């Protein structure tokens, strides 16, 4: 979870920008993201320059070159690349800093990749710098400069903290999946360089970034063929232009140069992508409803509903190639809801695909945004069945307290979950009183395809003998 130091820094930035007149959390988030991007671009090149100096080589494809830069958005203006670097301009006096960022640095980052139809240039085209005063900008630059950005998804952390400012977060489904839960799902699915990965509800691209880290650790990206695959293996959709811009910048900073990021209502008829991907990892909206006339007909054929939490799972079966895998977070209602749409979706996963695992998570995982109980569904697309038995795991602790504070605690089932999931086929797992066990498909079908762990888990009750009431009263009286 994010540190108290970062929380305090973000709160100071929020207060500064709110006082300056920016009161929308998403607008504040965008403006902070632009400044973070400026700093992280420079930080990244500084690391590359240090490595290059160590080995006596040159930096490959530097963002900040030697000489001058012609900024196409500012006619007839040339600016030294050196002056566009955070480590240089952040020392300017407030008025000069304001003019320099507004007139040169911001137009420069908008034009990165210009001349090519890149996803970055498309989504940065309409970006607007809105910080209104030199004083506010100077304070925010100082605060960002103080942040510890070593090996962290800093944009995601800032996004998570600013979401606390949105009163509707949790009601409208807009909350960030905690990074350790994202990493847990990525570790469960073990993506490789040969996967084609999509998150159709991508937000700030947390799943895609975690997957890119996992893939880059497992194979050499200096290999030209691997690098080309890596740059094109990630796709993400969202309906919020601000999130798309943030996601694109996030992906670029994590070394993914050509992600397929699209403005798209994933469950609508406008989404024509089908059988394209080998891996879906997502946390789709929980609390949405869509007009049925806007929904893709092939999704309604699986689950006749307007509920987004059901439609997205149906969508995953359509996005995947045969043999493709999915891991999706769902609210518990998906597992046991009694409506025809709920039962039809679960029947689809059990009878027509291969449902592999249902992982029950504790109800506080998404606090402070929502207290809803959730689970992770893992399945493989076959379109021809194949479910023999389903593995259930009850996760009671995720390493953090389950209250609004979410402070770190020793209890953590995630390492055990990862180990048991990998060894589930070789270990005896028939004991229904244990933390994890298998349930045969026939039993699930007989229970209207109910996938809640409590339906199948057995509890051992141990009789306990107590002293007679009078004896207890006598002892109390004596005390």
PDB file of N, CA, C and O in Angstrom, residues 328-383:
ATOM      1  N   UNK A 328      -9.933 -12.923 -13.782  1.00  0.00           N
ATOM      2  CA  UNK A 328     -10.705 -11.708 -13.572  1.00  0.00           C
ATOM      3  C   UNK A 328     -11.184 -11.611 -12.132  1.00  0.00           C
ATOM      4  O   UNK A 328     -11.640 -12.602 -11.554  1.00  0.00           O
ATOM      5  N   UNK A 329     -11.098 -10.418 -11.572  1.00  0.00           N
ATOM      6  CA  UNK A 329     -11.711 -10.149 -10.278  1.00  0.00           C
ATOM      7  C   UNK A 329     -13.206  -9.928 -10.492  1.00  0.00           C
ATOM      8  O   UNK A 329     -13.605  -9.221 -11.429  1.00  0.00           O
ATOM      9  N   UNK A 330     -14.021 -10.550  -9.664  1.00  0.00           N
ATOM     10  CA  UNK A 330     -15.472 -10.373  -9.745  1.00  0.00           C
ATOM     11  C   UNK A 330     -16.032 -10.181  -8.339  1.00  0.00           C
ATOM     12  O   UNK A 330     -15.477 -10.699  -7.372  1.00  0.00           O
ATOM     13  N   UNK A 331     -17.152  -9.449  -8.201  1.00  0.00           N
ATOM     14  CA  UNK A 331     -17.812  -9.390  -6.897  1.00  0.00           C
ATOM     15  C   UNK A 331     -18.447 -10.745  -6.585  1.00  0.00           C
ATOM     16  O   UNK A 331     -18.829 -11.486  -7.499  1.00  0.00           O
ATOM     17  N   UNK A 332     -18.565 -11.072  -5.306  1.00  0.00           N
ATOM     18  CA  UNK A 332     -19.081 -12.385  -4.917  1.00  0.00           C
ATOM     19  C   UNK A 332     -20.454 -12.695  -5.494  1.00  0.00           C
ATOM     20  O   UNK A 332     -20.798 -13.860  -5.697  1.00  0.00           O
ATOM     21  N   UNK A 333     -21.252 -11.656  -5.767  1.00  0.00           N
ATOM     22  CA  UNK A 333     -22.580 -11.892  -6.329  1.00  0.00           C
ATOM     23  C   UNK A 333     -22.546 -12.662  -7.631  1.00  0.00           C
ATOM     24  O   UNK A 333     -23.490 -13.405  -7.956  1.00  0.00           O
ATOM     25  N   UNK A 334     -21.463 -12.518  -8.399  1.00  0.00           N
ATOM     26  CA  UNK A 334     -21.319 -13.276  -9.642  1.00  0.00           C
ATOM     27  C   UNK A 334     -21.275 -14.774  -9.350  1.00  0.00           C
ATOM     28  O   UNK A 334     -21.748 -15.602 -10.135  1.00  0.00           O
ATOM     29  N   UNK A 335     -20.734 -15.130  -8.184  1.00  0.00           N
ATOM     30  CA  UNK A 335     -20.534 -16.542  -7.857  1.00  0.00           C
ATOM     31  C   UNK A 335     -21.819 -17.248  -7.447  1.00  0.00           C
ATOM     32  O   UNK A 335     -21.954 -18.455  -7.675  1.00  0.00           O
ATOM     33  N   UNK A 336     -22.752 -16.512  -6.836  1.00  0.00           N
ATOM     34  CA  UNK A 336     -23.935 -17.208  -6.309  1.00  0.00           C
ATOM     35  C   UNK A 336     -25.263 -16.546  -6.677  1.00  0.00           C
ATOM     36  O   UNK A 336     -26.324 -17.022  -6.262  1.00  0.00           O
ATOM     37  N   UNK A 337     -25.255 -15.458  -7.443  1.00  0.00           N
ATOM     38  CA  UNK A 337     -26.500 -14.787  -7.813  1.00  0.00           C
ATOM     39  C   UNK A 337     -27.491 -15.756  -8.419  1.00  0.00           C
ATOM     40  O   UNK A 337     -27.129 -16.650  -9.201  1.00  0.00           O
ATOM     41  N   UNK A 338     -28.767 -15.583  -8.087  1.00  0.00           N
ATOM     42  CA  UNK A 338     -29.780 -16.574  -8.480  1.00  0.00           C
ATOM     43  C   UNK A 338     -30.523 -16.207  -9.758  1.00  0.00           C
ATOM     44  O   UNK A 338     -31.363 -16.986 -10.230  1.00  0.00           O
ATOM     45  N   UNK A 339     -30.255 -15.044 -10.345  1.00  0.00           N
ATOM     46  CA  UNK A 339     -30.970 -14.658 -11.564  1.00  0.00           C
ATOM     47  C   UNK A 339     -30.581 -15.570 -12.727  1.00  0.00           C
ATOM     48  O   UNK A 339     -29.540 -16.235 -12.698  1.00  0.00           O
ATOM     49  N   UNK A 340     -31.399 -15.549 -13.772  1.00  0.00           N
ATOM     50  CA  UNK A 340     -31.106 -16.360 -14.962  1.00  0.00           C
ATOM     51  C   UNK A 340     -29.775 -15.938 -15.584  1.00  0.00           C
ATOM     52  O   UNK A 340     -29.015 -16.779 -16.072  1.00  0.00           O
ATOM     53  N   UNK A 341     -29.510 -14.625 -15.570  1.00  0.00           N
ATOM     54  CA  UNK A 341     -28.264 -14.133 -16.168  1.00  0.00           C
ATOM     55  C   UNK A 341     -27.052 -14.639 -15.402  1.00  0.00           C
ATOM     56  O   UNK A 341     -26.043 -15.051 -16.001  1.00  0.00           O
ATOM     57  N   UNK A 342     -27.120 -14.613 -14.054  1.00  0.00           N
ATOM     58  CA  UNK A 342     -26.013 -15.124 -13.241  1.00  0.00           C
ATOM     59  C   UNK A 342     -25.776 -16.603 -13.506  1.00  0.00           C
ATOM     60  O   UNK A 342     -24.641 -17.054 -13.741  1.00  0.00           O
ATOM     61  N   UNK A 343     -26.841 -17.390 -13.470  1.00  0.00           N
ATOM     62  CA  UNK A 343     -26.701 -18.834 -13.653  1.00  0.00           C
ATOM     63  C   UNK A 343     -26.222 -19.175 -15.061  1.00  0.00           C
ATOM     64  O   UNK A 343     -25.409 -20.084 -15.248  1.00  0.00           O
ATOM     65  N   UNK A 344     -26.715 -18.417 -16.046  1.00  0.00           N
ATOM     66  CA  UNK A 344     -26.306 -18.688 -17.433  1.00  0.00           C
ATOM     67  C   UNK A 344     -24.811 -18.435 -17.626  1.00  0.00           C
ATOM     68  O   UNK A 344     -24.123 -19.196 -18.322  1.00  0.00           O
ATOM     69  N   UNK A 345     -24.299 -17.367 -17.003  1.00  0.00           N
ATOM     70  CA  UNK A 345     -22.871 -17.071 -17.127  1.00  0.00           C
ATOM     71  C   UNK A 345     -22.033 -18.164 -16.479  1.00  0.00           C
ATOM     72  O   UNK A 345     -21.040 -18.633 -17.063  1.00  0.00           O
ATOM     73  N   UNK A 346     -22.411 -18.578 -15.270  1.00  0.00           N
ATOM     74  CA  UNK A 346     -21.633 -19.628 -14.587  1.00  0.00           C
ATOM     75  C   UNK A 346     -21.705 -20.941 -15.362  1.00  0.00           C
ATOM     76  O   UNK A 346     -20.709 -21.678 -15.450  1.00  0.00           O
ATOM     77  N   UNK A 347     -22.869 -21.240 -15.926  1.00  0.00           N
ATOM     78  CA  UNK A 347     -23.005 -22.465 -16.737  1.00  0.00           C
ATOM     79  C   UNK A 347     -22.090 -22.406 -17.958  1.00  0.00           C
ATOM     80  O   UNK A 347     -21.470 -23.396 -18.337  1.00  0.00           O
ATOM     81  N   UNK A 348     -21.983 -21.218 -18.561  1.00  0.00           N
ATOM     82  CA  UNK A 348     -21.083 -21.038 -19.707  1.00  0.00           C
ATOM     83  C   UNK A 348     -19.642 -21.383 -19.323  1.00  0.00           C
ATOM     84  O   UNK A 348     -18.936 -22.084 -20.058  1.00  0.00           O
ATOM     85  N   UNK A 349     -19.189 -20.887 -18.169  1.00  0.00           N
ATOM     86  CA  UNK A 349     -17.809 -21.133 -17.753  1.00  0.00           C
ATOM     87  C   UNK A 349     -17.562 -22.600 -17.429  1.00  0.00           C
ATOM     88  O   UNK A 349     -16.500 -23.152 -17.746  1.00  0.00           O
ATOM     89  N   UNK A 350     -18.534 -23.239 -16.790  1.00  0.00           N
ATOM     90  CA  UNK A 350     -18.351 -24.636 -16.349  1.00  0.00           C
ATOM     91  C   UNK A 350     -18.574 -25.622 -17.489  1.00  0.00           C
ATOM     92  O   UNK A 350     -17.819 -26.589 -17.643  1.00  0.00           O
ATOM     93  N   UNK A 351     -19.584 -25.392 -18.310  1.00  0.00           N
ATOM     94  CA  UNK A 351     -19.966 -26.369 -19.330  1.00  0.00           C
ATOM     95  C   UNK A 351     -19.293 -26.140 -20.676  1.00  0.00           C
ATOM     96  O   UNK A 351     -18.982 -27.106 -21.388  1.00  0.00           O
ATOM     97  N   UNK A 352     -19.066 -24.889 -21.051  1.00  0.00           N
ATOM     98  CA  UNK A 352     -18.554 -24.605 -22.391  1.00  0.00           C
ATOM     99  C   UNK A 352     -17.090 -24.185 -22.414  1.00  0.00           C
ATOM    100  O   UNK A 352     -16.459 -24.199 -23.466  1.00  0.00           O
ATOM    101  N   UNK A 353     -16.565 -23.765 -21.255  1.00  0.00           N
ATOM    102  CA  UNK A 353     -15.139 -23.443 -21.147  1.00  0.00           C
ATOM    103  C   UNK A 353     -14.542 -24.366 -20.085  1.00  0.00           C
ATOM    104  O   UNK A 353     -15.225 -25.243 -19.565  1.00  0.00           O
ATOM    105  N   UNK A 354     -13.274 -24.164 -19.746  1.00  0.00           N
ATOM    106  CA  UNK A 354     -12.656 -24.935 -18.669  1.00  0.00           C
ATOM    107  C   UNK A 354     -12.412 -24.008 -17.487  1.00  0.00           C
ATOM    108  O   UNK A 354     -11.456 -23.223 -17.488  1.00  0.00           O
ATOM    109  N   UNK A 355     -13.301 -24.077 -16.505  1.00  0.00           N
ATOM    110  CA  UNK A 355     -13.132 -23.279 -15.288  1.00  0.00           C
ATOM    111  C   UNK A 355     -12.128 -23.993 -14.392  1.00  0.00           C
ATOM    112  O   UNK A 355     -12.330 -25.139 -14.003  1.00  0.00           O
ATOM    113  N   UNK A 356     -11.039 -23.298 -14.063  1.00  0.00           N
ATOM    114  CA  UNK A 356      -9.949 -23.931 -13.323  1.00  0.00           C
ATOM    115  C   UNK A 356      -9.960 -23.597 -11.830  1.00  0.00           C
ATOM    116  O   UNK A 356      -9.716 -24.468 -11.004  1.00  0.00           O
ATOM    117  N   UNK A 357     -10.222 -22.336 -11.485  1.00  0.00           N
ATOM    118  CA  UNK A 357     -10.078 -21.957 -10.077  1.00  0.00           C
ATOM    119  C   UNK A 357     -11.016 -20.820  -9.711  1.00  0.00           C
ATOM    120  O   UNK A 357     -11.330 -19.944 -10.528  1.00  0.00           O
ATOM    121  N   UNK A 358     -11.442 -20.858  -8.450  1.00  0.00           N
ATOM    122  CA  UNK A 358     -12.186 -19.754  -7.832  1.00  0.00           C
ATOM    123  C   UNK A 358     -11.451 -19.409  -6.540  1.00  0.00           C
ATOM    124  O   UNK A 358     -11.369 -20.237  -5.627  1.00  0.00           O
ATOM    125  N   UNK A 359     -10.896 -18.210  -6.481  1.00  0.00           N
ATOM    126  CA  UNK A 359     -10.104 -17.785  -5.319  1.00  0.00           C
ATOM    127  C   UNK A 359     -10.894 -16.717  -4.569  1.00  0.00           C
ATOM    128  O   UNK A 359     -11.121 -15.615  -5.090  1.00  0.00           O
ATOM    129  N   UNK A 360     -11.336 -17.053  -3.377  1.00  0.00           N
ATOM    130  CA  UNK A 360     -12.111 -16.127  -2.560  1.00  0.00           C
ATOM    131  C   UNK A 360     -11.168 -15.185  -1.823  1.00  0.00           C
ATOM    132  O   UNK A 360     -10.241 -15.630  -1.142  1.00  0.00           O
ATOM    133  N   UNK A 361     -11.395 -13.862  -1.972  1.00  0.00           N
ATOM    134  CA  UNK A 361     -10.543 -12.881  -1.305  1.00  0.00           C
ATOM    135  C   UNK A 361     -11.282 -12.248  -0.126  1.00  0.00           C
ATOM    136  O   UNK A 361     -12.518 -12.173  -0.129  1.00  0.00           O
ATOM    137  N   UNK A 362     -10.571 -11.763   0.871  1.00  0.00           N
ATOM    138  CA  UNK A 362     -11.231 -11.128   2.027  1.00  0.00           C
ATOM    139  C   UNK A 362     -11.951  -9.848   1.622  1.00  0.00           C
ATOM    140  O   UNK A 362     -11.547  -9.168   0.669  1.00  0.00           O
ATOM    141  N   UNK A 363     -12.997  -9.506   2.368  1.00  0.00           N
ATOM    142  CA  UNK A 363     -13.868  -8.405   1.961  1.00  0.00           C
ATOM    143  C   UNK A 363     -13.216  -7.031   2.070  1.00  0.00           C
ATOM    144  O   UNK A 363     -13.714  -6.069   1.502  1.00  0.00           O
ATOM    145  N   UNK A 364     -12.096  -6.905   2.768  1.00  0.00           N
ATOM    146  CA  UNK A 364     -11.470  -5.591   2.921  1.00  0.00           C
ATOM    147  C   UNK A 364     -10.425  -5.262   1.896  1.00  0.00           C
ATOM    148  O   UNK A 364      -9.775  -4.214   1.988  1.00  0.00           O
ATOM    149  N   UNK A 365     -10.251  -6.097   0.880  1.00  0.00           N
ATOM    150  CA  UNK A 365      -9.173  -5.900  -0.089  1.00  0.00           C
ATOM    151  C   UNK A 365      -9.263  -4.540  -0.776  1.00  0.00           C
ATOM    152  O   UNK A 365      -8.241  -3.904  -1.062  1.00  0.00           O
ATOM    153  N   UNK A 366     -10.494  -4.068  -1.054  1.00  0.00           N
ATOM    154  CA  UNK A 366     -10.645  -2.816  -1.789  1.00  0.00           C
ATOM    155  C   UNK A 366     -10.974  -1.622  -0.894  1.00  0.00           C
ATOM    156  O   UNK A 366     -11.354  -0.571  -1.380  1.00  0.00           O
ATOM    157  N   UNK A 367     -10.845  -1.786   0.415  1.00  0.00           N
ATOM    158  CA  UNK A 367     -11.022  -0.622   1.279  1.00  0.00           C
ATOM    159  C   UNK A 367      -9.855   0.347   1.078  1.00  0.00           C
ATOM    160  O   UNK A 367      -8.754  -0.087   0.758  1.00  0.00           O
ATOM    161  N   UNK A 368     -10.079   1.643   1.202  1.00  0.00           N
ATOM    162  CA  UNK A 368     -11.275   2.308   1.732  1.00  0.00           C
ATOM    163  C   UNK A 368     -12.351   2.602   0.700  1.00  0.00           C
ATOM    164  O   UNK A 368     -13.343   3.230   1.025  1.00  0.00           O
ATOM    165  N   UNK A 369     -12.157   2.155  -0.561  1.00  0.00           N
ATOM    166  CA  UNK A 369     -13.118   2.506  -1.606  1.00  0.00           C
ATOM    167  C   UNK A 369     -14.404   1.694  -1.512  1.00  0.00           C
ATOM    168  O   UNK A 369     -15.488   2.206  -1.755  1.00  0.00           O
ATOM    169  N   UNK A 370     -14.289   0.410  -1.196  1.00  0.00           N
ATOM    170  CA  UNK A 370     -15.468  -0.452  -1.147  1.00  0.00           C
ATOM    171  C   UNK A 370     -15.177  -1.635  -0.240  1.00  0.00           C
ATOM    172  O   UNK A 370     -14.045  -2.118  -0.175  1.00  0.00           O
ATOM    173  N   UNK A 371     -16.210  -2.097   0.451  1.00  0.00           N
ATOM    174  CA  UNK A 371     -16.053  -3.256   1.335  1.00  0.00           C
ATOM    175  C   UNK A 371     -16.595  -4.525   0.735  1.00  0.00           C
ATOM    176  O   UNK A 371     -16.719  -5.530   1.414  1.00  0.00           O
ATOM    177  N   UNK A 372     -16.918  -4.497  -0.570  1.00  0.00           N
ATOM    178  CA  UNK A 372     -17.528  -5.646  -1.227  1.00  0.00           C
ATOM    179  C   UNK A 372     -16.588  -6.856  -1.216  1.00  0.00           C
ATOM    180  O   UNK A 372     -15.375  -6.717  -1.372  1.00  0.00           O
ATOM    181  N   UNK A 373     -17.162  -8.039  -1.000  1.00  0.00           N
ATOM    182  CA  UNK A 373     -16.369  -9.277  -1.079  1.00  0.00           C
ATOM    183  C   UNK A 373     -16.140  -9.625  -2.542  1.00  0.00           C
ATOM    184  O   UNK A 373     -17.040  -9.482  -3.379  1.00  0.00           O
ATOM    185  N   UNK A 374     -14.940 -10.099  -2.829  1.00  0.00           N
ATOM    186  CA  UNK A 374     -14.569 -10.370  -4.223  1.00  0.00           C
ATOM    187  C   UNK A 374     -13.874 -11.721  -4.344  1.00  0.00           C
ATOM    188  O   UNK A 374     -13.456 -12.316  -3.350  1.00  0.00           O
ATOM    189  N   UNK A 375     -13.755 -12.160  -5.581  1.00  0.00           N
ATOM    190  CA  UNK A 375     -13.060 -13.414  -5.869  1.00  0.00           C
ATOM    191  C   UNK A 375     -12.334 -13.260  -7.198  1.00  0.00           C
ATOM    192  O   UNK A 375     -12.580 -12.317  -7.961  1.00  0.00           O
ATOM    193  N   UNK A 376     -11.432 -14.188  -7.468  1.00  0.00           N
ATOM    194  CA  UNK A 376     -10.753 -14.240  -8.758  1.00  0.00           C
ATOM    195  C   UNK A 376     -11.213 -15.506  -9.472  1.00  0.00           C
ATOM    196  O   UNK A 376     -11.115 -16.607  -8.922  1.00  0.00           O
ATOM    197  N   UNK A 377     -11.735 -15.333 -10.683  1.00  0.00           N
ATOM    198  CA  UNK A 377     -12.103 -16.470 -11.535  1.00  0.00           C
ATOM    199  C   UNK A 377     -10.984 -16.716 -12.535  1.00  0.00           C
ATOM    200  O   UNK A 377     -10.525 -15.776 -13.199  1.00  0.00           O
ATOM    201  N   UNK A 378     -10.559 -17.956 -12.655  1.00  0.00           N
ATOM    202  CA  UNK A 378      -9.531 -18.322 -13.637  1.00  0.00           C
ATOM    203  C   UNK A 378     -10.101 -19.407 -14.538  1.00  0.00           C
ATOM    204  O   UNK A 378     -10.573 -20.444 -14.057  1.00  0.00           O
ATOM    205  N   UNK A 379     -10.081 -19.145 -15.851  1.00  0.00           N
ATOM    206  CA  UNK A 379     -10.588 -20.153 -16.779  1.00  0.00           C
ATOM    207  C   UNK A 379      -9.811 -20.113 -18.096  1.00  0.00           C
ATOM    208  O   UNK A 379      -9.111 -19.139 -18.402  1.00  0.00           O
ATOM    209  N   UNK A 380      -9.945 -21.189 -18.861  1.00  0.00           N
ATOM    210  CA  UNK A 380      -9.351 -21.295 -20.192  1.00  0.00           C
ATOM    211  C   UNK A 380     -10.469 -21.408 -21.211  1.00  0.00           C
ATOM    212  O   UNK A 380     -11.439 -22.147 -21.007  1.00  0.00           O
ATOM    213  N   UNK A 381     -10.348 -20.669 -22.311  1.00  0.00           N
ATOM    214  CA  UNK A 381     -11.365 -20.756 -23.360  1.00  0.00           C
ATOM    215  C   UNK A 381     -11.156 -22.014 -24.188  1.00  0.00           C
ATOM    216  O   UNK A 381     -10.061 -22.256 -24.711  1.00  0.00           O
ATOM    217  N   UNK A 382     -12.196 -22.805 -24.287  1.00  0.00           N
ATOM    218  CA  UNK A 382     -12.162 -23.985 -25.153  1.00  0.00           C
ATOM    219  C   UNK A 382     -13.324 -23.984 -26.130  1.00  0.00           C
ATOM    220  O   UNK A 382     -13.238 -24.594 -27.207  1.00  0.00           O
ATOM    221  N   UNK A 383     -14.435 -23.354 -25.762  1.00  0.00           N
ATOM    222  CA  UNK A 383     -15.698 -23.394 -26.514  1.00  0.00           C
ATOM    223  C   UNK A 383     -16.213 -24.813 -26.664  1.00  0.00           C
ATOM    224  O   UNK A 383     -17.094 -25.079 -27.482  1.00  0.00           O
TER     225      UNK A 383
END
